[in-house]
Amino acid sequence: MGYFRSTINAMMGYVPGEQPAPGTRIIKLNTNENPYPPSSKVAEALQTIDVNHLRRYPDPFANEFRQAVRDVFQVPTDWVIVGNGSDDILNLLVRACAEGEERTVVYPTPTYVLYKTLSAMQPANVVEVPYPENFQLPLVDLTEARGAITFIASPNSPSGHMVPLDDLRTLAKNTSGIVVIDEAYVDFAEYSALPLVQEFENVIILRTLSKGYALAGLRLGFGIANPKLLAGLFKVKDSYNVDAISITLGAAAIRDQTYKNSRASQVKASREKLTLDLQQLGFSVFKSHGNFILATPAKHNAESLYLSLKDQGILVRYFKQTGLDNKLRISVGTEEDNTILIKTLFEILQQDR
Ligand SMILES: *Cc1c(COP(=O)(O)O)cnc(C)c1O
């Protein structure tokens, strides 16, 4: 007998973007981290932590954090579930809802690859519905797939596009399973689908502190939904999935919306500038609502550009995937990072002419 279930032997593990060792001199534009530090309120909250309290288990409901979410987003605390990153909540959703041939996982592609990985582990049948070239939500095909879970990332990664609220509404109305709206990048966008949780019991909104709040290292995410939807997730959740330090620091970060929004404005302004600069270098660029840009080179090969940039100490993301094989996903960095990126790309393109 082998060590693992046949499902696990057959599946591919999720491959995260490269994380260079701390101290490596590198411009890191590959995993959509925030280029700016977190709020100073986080450092202040860290000072208040009494190490003796770590003797005890943390609050299984992370109420200190849920109360901050209640105050900021005007939702009752029992409409909030907190996770070890929003990846943890994605995992809970698949564990609780998807199974085999009948309880299918559905999502439009290209999108966040973890949806596929988690479904493969279960295992659960997956229906991938390709986005058309204009990234209109393929509503009919998604609905007809009758998912126990339908994942929609909006803004989507790696395309950067947003799904109109009316399309999400139509999807939620015509789906009997759960519709997950993954808003990892909402802090850089113009609107949120949060109001839909009041309208539809089957909708859950996922948020993370990893991108907008610059706390990817803390591992904190949350879901907002009707308590009837959350009930099943709480059964599956590890009791102590979020540690005591994260709960306190996360609450401090989320209460400081002013700081988060001002950094997001900076990133959005840089995103627009980087878009123009890439277009000047001949790239075609999708309009992005996140803190990253998906760009297609005019004549060059994206994979070789990715490798040349890596040689020069600049990491961007290259996906060896149909539909994405000649594209680069570039996270928006500081103004300085972006300038070095553009200058380096210019030089590489010149040399290869
Ligand atoms: C980054 C990201 C997440 C995961 O965020 P964590 O909270 O760090 O686990 C979820 N969904 C999408 C689409 C993301 O890009």
XYZ file of C-alpha atoms and ligand atoms in Angstrom:
368
model
C 0.000 0.000 0.000
C 1.357 3.438 -0.927
C 1.438 6.239 1.606
C -1.210 8.407 -0.027
C -4.725 8.282 -1.439
C -4.767 7.808 -5.217
C -6.256 11.307 -5.509
C -3.208 12.814 -3.840
C -0.802 10.780 -5.979
C -2.582 11.965 -9.127
C -2.817 15.680 -8.290
C -0.350 18.491 -8.850
C 0.543 20.471 -5.734
C -0.057 24.224 -5.795
C 3.125 26.067 -6.779
C 3.335 29.471 -5.079
C 5.358 32.341 -6.541
C 9.053 32.288 -5.617
C 9.990 33.823 -2.253
C 13.664 34.821 -2.235
C 15.525 34.554 1.084
C 15.271 37.661 3.279
C 18.067 40.097 2.510
C 18.346 39.052 -1.153
C 18.610 42.157 -3.303
C 15.708 41.603 -5.607
C 12.772 43.541 -7.013
C 9.844 41.340 -6.214
C 6.873 41.854 -8.498
C 5.629 38.254 -8.674
C 3.127 37.617 -5.869
C 1.067 40.818 -5.632
C 2.285 41.780 -2.190
C 1.805 45.404 -1.197
C 5.017 47.379 -1.873
C 4.369 49.594 1.176
C 4.571 48.714 4.878
C 1.463 47.987 6.971
C -0.188 50.674 9.108
C 1.883 51.956 12.050
C -1.108 50.942 14.194
C 0.017 47.336 13.623
C 3.433 47.980 15.176
C 1.708 49.778 18.083
C -0.627 46.810 18.621
C 2.361 44.453 18.607
C 3.812 46.403 21.566
C 0.637 45.735 23.590
C 0.943 41.948 23.287
C 1.664 40.243 26.574
C 3.684 37.120 25.821
C 2.319 35.461 28.995
C -1.104 35.395 27.380
C 0.211 33.069 24.680
C -0.016 30.328 27.308
C -3.715 30.144 26.440
C -5.425 29.050 23.234
C -6.733 31.913 21.117
C -10.415 32.800 20.786
C -11.851 30.224 18.313
C -14.133 32.908 16.825
C -11.513 35.675 16.719
C -14.083 38.063 18.176
C -11.696 40.982 18.609
C -11.126 40.871 14.856
C -14.802 40.216 14.054
C -15.762 43.288 16.074
C -13.360 45.384 14.010
C -14.962 44.001 10.827
C -18.423 44.779 12.250
C -17.444 48.387 12.974
C -15.752 48.990 9.637
C -18.095 47.130 7.265
C -21.371 47.436 9.202
C -22.108 43.709 9.342
C -23.067 41.736 12.498
C -20.194 39.752 14.035
C -21.967 36.422 13.452
C -21.864 37.153 9.695
C -18.061 36.950 9.799
C -15.711 33.937 9.683
C -11.965 34.453 10.129
C -9.291 32.318 8.488
C -5.559 31.711 8.362
C -5.472 33.712 5.144
C -8.462 33.623 2.822
C -6.897 30.442 1.413
C -7.992 28.777 4.672
C -11.606 29.787 3.997
C -11.388 28.580 0.387
C -10.241 25.260 1.822
C -13.169 25.161 4.298
C -15.620 25.842 1.480
C -14.353 22.993 -0.678
C -14.170 20.592 2.281
C -17.695 21.437 3.419
C -19.486 21.642 0.063
C -17.775 19.771 -2.775
C -17.711 16.039 -3.326
C -17.300 13.631 -6.240
C -19.328 13.821 -9.436
C -22.460 15.363 -7.962
C -21.263 18.258 -5.847
C -19.233 20.036 -8.479
C -16.822 22.995 -8.265
C -17.327 25.565 -11.033
C -15.301 28.620 -12.011
C -14.418 30.708 -15.060
C -10.795 30.542 -16.274
C -8.141 31.866 -16.208
C -8.345 32.505 -12.463
C -6.727 31.702 -9.102
C -5.169 28.231 -9.471
C -5.837 27.229 -5.848
C -9.540 26.608 -6.679
C -8.401 23.724 -8.861
C -5.848 22.365 -6.381
C -8.320 22.292 -3.488
C -10.933 20.536 -5.628
C -8.413 17.934 -6.776
C -7.635 17.064 -3.136
C -11.232 16.516 -2.141
C -11.674 15.034 -4.801
C -14.522 16.893 -6.475
C -15.501 17.176 -10.097
C -14.472 20.525 -11.597
C -16.128 22.408 -14.437
C -13.891 25.141 -15.846
C -15.678 27.616 -18.094
C -13.306 29.725 -20.209
C -13.821 33.484 -20.190
C -14.387 34.926 -23.656
C -11.729 37.321 -24.918
C -13.611 40.373 -23.586
C -13.852 38.782 -20.081
C -17.649 38.971 -19.947
C -18.851 36.521 -17.297
C -20.026 33.353 -19.145
C -23.295 33.326 -17.160
C -25.217 30.653 -19.068
C -22.434 28.063 -18.989
C -21.624 28.791 -15.338
C -25.252 28.389 -14.292
C -25.775 25.259 -16.358
C -22.767 23.625 -14.666
C -24.869 23.621 -11.439
C -21.974 23.976 -9.017
C -22.211 23.107 -5.352
C -19.643 25.918 -5.273
C -19.019 28.550 -7.929
C -15.863 30.620 -7.456
C -15.653 34.107 -8.946
C -12.585 36.235 -8.230
C -13.421 39.919 -8.718
C -11.118 41.674 -9.412
C -9.843 38.512 -11.077
C -6.227 37.363 -11.080
C -4.352 37.280 -13.383
C -6.582 39.242 -15.799
C -7.328 42.157 -13.452
C -10.883 42.589 -14.724
C -13.941 43.085 -12.494
C -17.299 41.383 -12.805
C -20.302 43.757 -12.904
C -22.610 43.503 -9.858
C -25.621 42.705 -12.029
C -23.866 39.645 -13.457
C -23.021 38.439 -9.950
C -26.632 39.040 -8.936
C -27.914 36.988 -11.888
C -25.463 34.202 -11.080
C -26.477 34.105 -7.404
C -30.183 34.103 -8.298
C -29.824 31.209 -10.763
C -27.487 29.040 -8.664
C -28.710 26.791 -5.863
C -25.172 26.155 -4.560
C -22.816 28.636 -2.926
C -21.411 31.546 -4.923
C -18.009 32.611 -3.573
C -16.954 36.112 -4.529
C -13.232 36.277 -3.855
C -12.418 39.951 -3.285
C -8.698 39.577 -2.496
C -7.980 42.700 -4.618
C -11.055 44.780 -3.797
C -8.988 47.407 -1.974
C -7.627 48.527 -5.359
C -11.019 48.454 -7.104
C -13.952 50.831 -7.525
C -16.724 48.754 -5.959
C -17.438 45.675 -3.862
C -20.103 42.988 -4.085
C -20.575 43.086 -0.296
C -24.229 44.285 -0.523
C -25.103 40.958 -2.206
C -24.750 39.034 1.072
C -27.886 40.841 2.311
C -29.780 39.870 -0.847
C -28.644 36.261 -1.223
C -28.202 33.637 1.459
C -25.952 31.630 -0.909
C -23.318 34.351 -1.415
C -20.084 34.625 0.587
C -17.607 37.474 0.144
C -13.949 36.700 0.867
C -11.422 39.328 1.893
C -7.774 39.163 2.874
C -5.283 41.321 4.747
C -2.503 40.059 2.457
C -2.837 42.573 -0.372
C -4.547 45.865 0.532
C -3.364 45.834 4.159
C 0.218 44.728 3.382
C 0.074 41.795 5.822
C 0.673 38.708 3.658
C 3.079 37.394 6.317
C 0.435 37.535 9.060
C -1.932 35.088 7.292
C -5.343 36.571 7.945
C -8.470 36.554 5.816
C -12.203 36.621 6.433
C -15.526 35.740 4.890
C -18.819 37.627 5.180
C -22.090 35.723 4.668
C -25.434 34.840 6.174
C -24.878 32.779 9.377
C -26.816 29.910 7.741
C -24.048 29.612 5.158
C -21.287 30.042 7.746
C -22.686 27.283 10.023
C -21.260 24.456 7.869
C -17.885 26.165 7.586
C -17.582 26.542 11.363
C -18.029 22.752 11.700
C -15.091 22.108 9.381
C -12.822 24.860 10.691
C -9.856 24.035 12.893
C -10.905 25.452 16.305
C -7.784 27.568 16.637
C -7.154 28.398 12.998
C -6.049 31.968 13.744
C -3.436 32.771 16.376
C -3.802 35.339 19.147
C -1.186 37.715 17.724
C -2.806 37.788 14.291
C -6.223 38.516 15.780
C -4.947 41.604 17.615
C -2.721 42.901 14.805
C -5.382 42.237 12.175
C -7.973 44.185 14.143
C -5.607 47.153 14.363
C -4.914 47.038 10.637
C -8.515 46.845 9.572
C -9.561 49.719 11.826
C -7.062 51.945 10.016
C -8.979 52.317 6.748
C -7.535 55.796 6.180
C -4.008 54.438 5.913
C -5.022 51.448 3.782
C -6.976 53.670 1.384
C -4.193 56.197 0.999
C -1.655 53.461 0.143
C -4.189 51.924 -2.257
C -4.514 55.297 -4.017
C -0.747 55.396 -4.443
C -0.731 51.874 -5.884
C -3.602 52.719 -8.252
C -1.802 55.814 -9.531
C 1.364 53.743 -10.087
C -0.703 51.060 -11.819
C -1.987 53.593 -14.358
C 1.513 54.935 -14.972
C 2.992 51.443 -15.312
C 0.210 50.536 -17.761
C 1.120 53.498 -19.992
C 4.843 52.769 -19.748
C 4.329 49.120 -20.721
C 2.128 50.174 -23.635
C 4.908 52.490 -24.791
C 7.229 49.490 -24.840
C 4.729 47.775 -27.148
C 3.000 45.528 -24.610
C -0.718 45.080 -24.802
C -2.155 45.462 -21.351
C -5.541 44.599 -19.855
C -7.284 47.262 -17.799
C -6.525 46.194 -14.219
C -8.543 46.774 -11.050
C -5.977 45.024 -8.843
C -2.386 45.768 -7.746
C -0.942 43.944 -10.769
C -0.988 44.090 -14.550
C -1.299 41.309 -17.130
C 0.822 42.236 -20.136
C 1.493 40.611 -23.510
C 4.733 41.540 -25.321
C 4.438 42.694 -28.938
C 7.093 40.504 -30.564
C 9.051 38.880 -27.770
C 8.401 35.643 -25.980
C 7.005 36.146 -22.462
C 8.872 33.217 -20.931
C 12.246 34.420 -22.182
C 11.446 37.951 -20.941
C 10.581 36.469 -17.554
C 13.951 34.678 -17.477
C 15.911 37.749 -18.620
C 14.246 39.862 -15.926
C 15.058 37.209 -13.347
C 18.725 37.327 -14.417
C 18.622 41.055 -13.703
C 17.142 40.506 -10.219
C 13.537 41.306 -11.075
C 10.882 38.674 -10.368
C 7.570 38.770 -12.222
C 5.047 35.953 -12.635
C 4.977 33.729 -15.696
C 2.247 31.071 -15.969
C 2.960 28.096 -18.228
C -0.725 27.723 -19.011
C -2.863 27.789 -22.133
C -4.135 31.297 -22.716
C -1.435 32.760 -20.452
C 1.661 31.332 -22.135
C 2.669 34.606 -23.750
C 1.803 36.892 -20.876
C 3.480 38.248 -17.763
C 1.712 39.209 -14.565
C 3.533 42.093 -12.984
C 2.743 43.318 -9.473
C 2.708 47.082 -9.029
C 5.756 48.042 -6.962
C 6.983 51.317 -5.527
C 7.602 54.096 -8.068
C 11.299 53.240 -7.844
C 10.749 49.512 -8.499
C 8.493 50.263 -11.451
C 11.016 52.641 -12.973
C 13.786 50.039 -12.724
C 11.485 47.430 -14.248
C 10.642 49.631 -17.228
C 14.270 50.616 -17.752
C 15.399 46.979 -17.607
C 12.640 45.831 -19.961
C 13.625 48.590 -22.388
C 17.238 47.369 -22.376
C 16.260 43.712 -22.847
C 13.941 44.568 -25.742
C 16.692 46.671 -27.374
C 19.297 43.887 -27.130
C 17.006 41.268 -28.618
C 16.087 43.272 -31.708
C -3.824 36.412 -2.790
C -5.135 35.769 -3.104
C -5.850 35.046 -2.154
C -5.264 34.546 -0.852
O -4.970 35.373 0.060
P -4.434 34.919 1.493
O -5.370 35.638 2.386
O -3.052 35.392 1.544
O -4.576 33.442 1.653
C -7.110 34.573 -2.469
N -7.630 34.761 -3.688
C -6.969 35.414 -4.644
C -7.596 35.590 -5.973
C -5.688 35.922 -4.381
O -4.999 36.523 -5.350
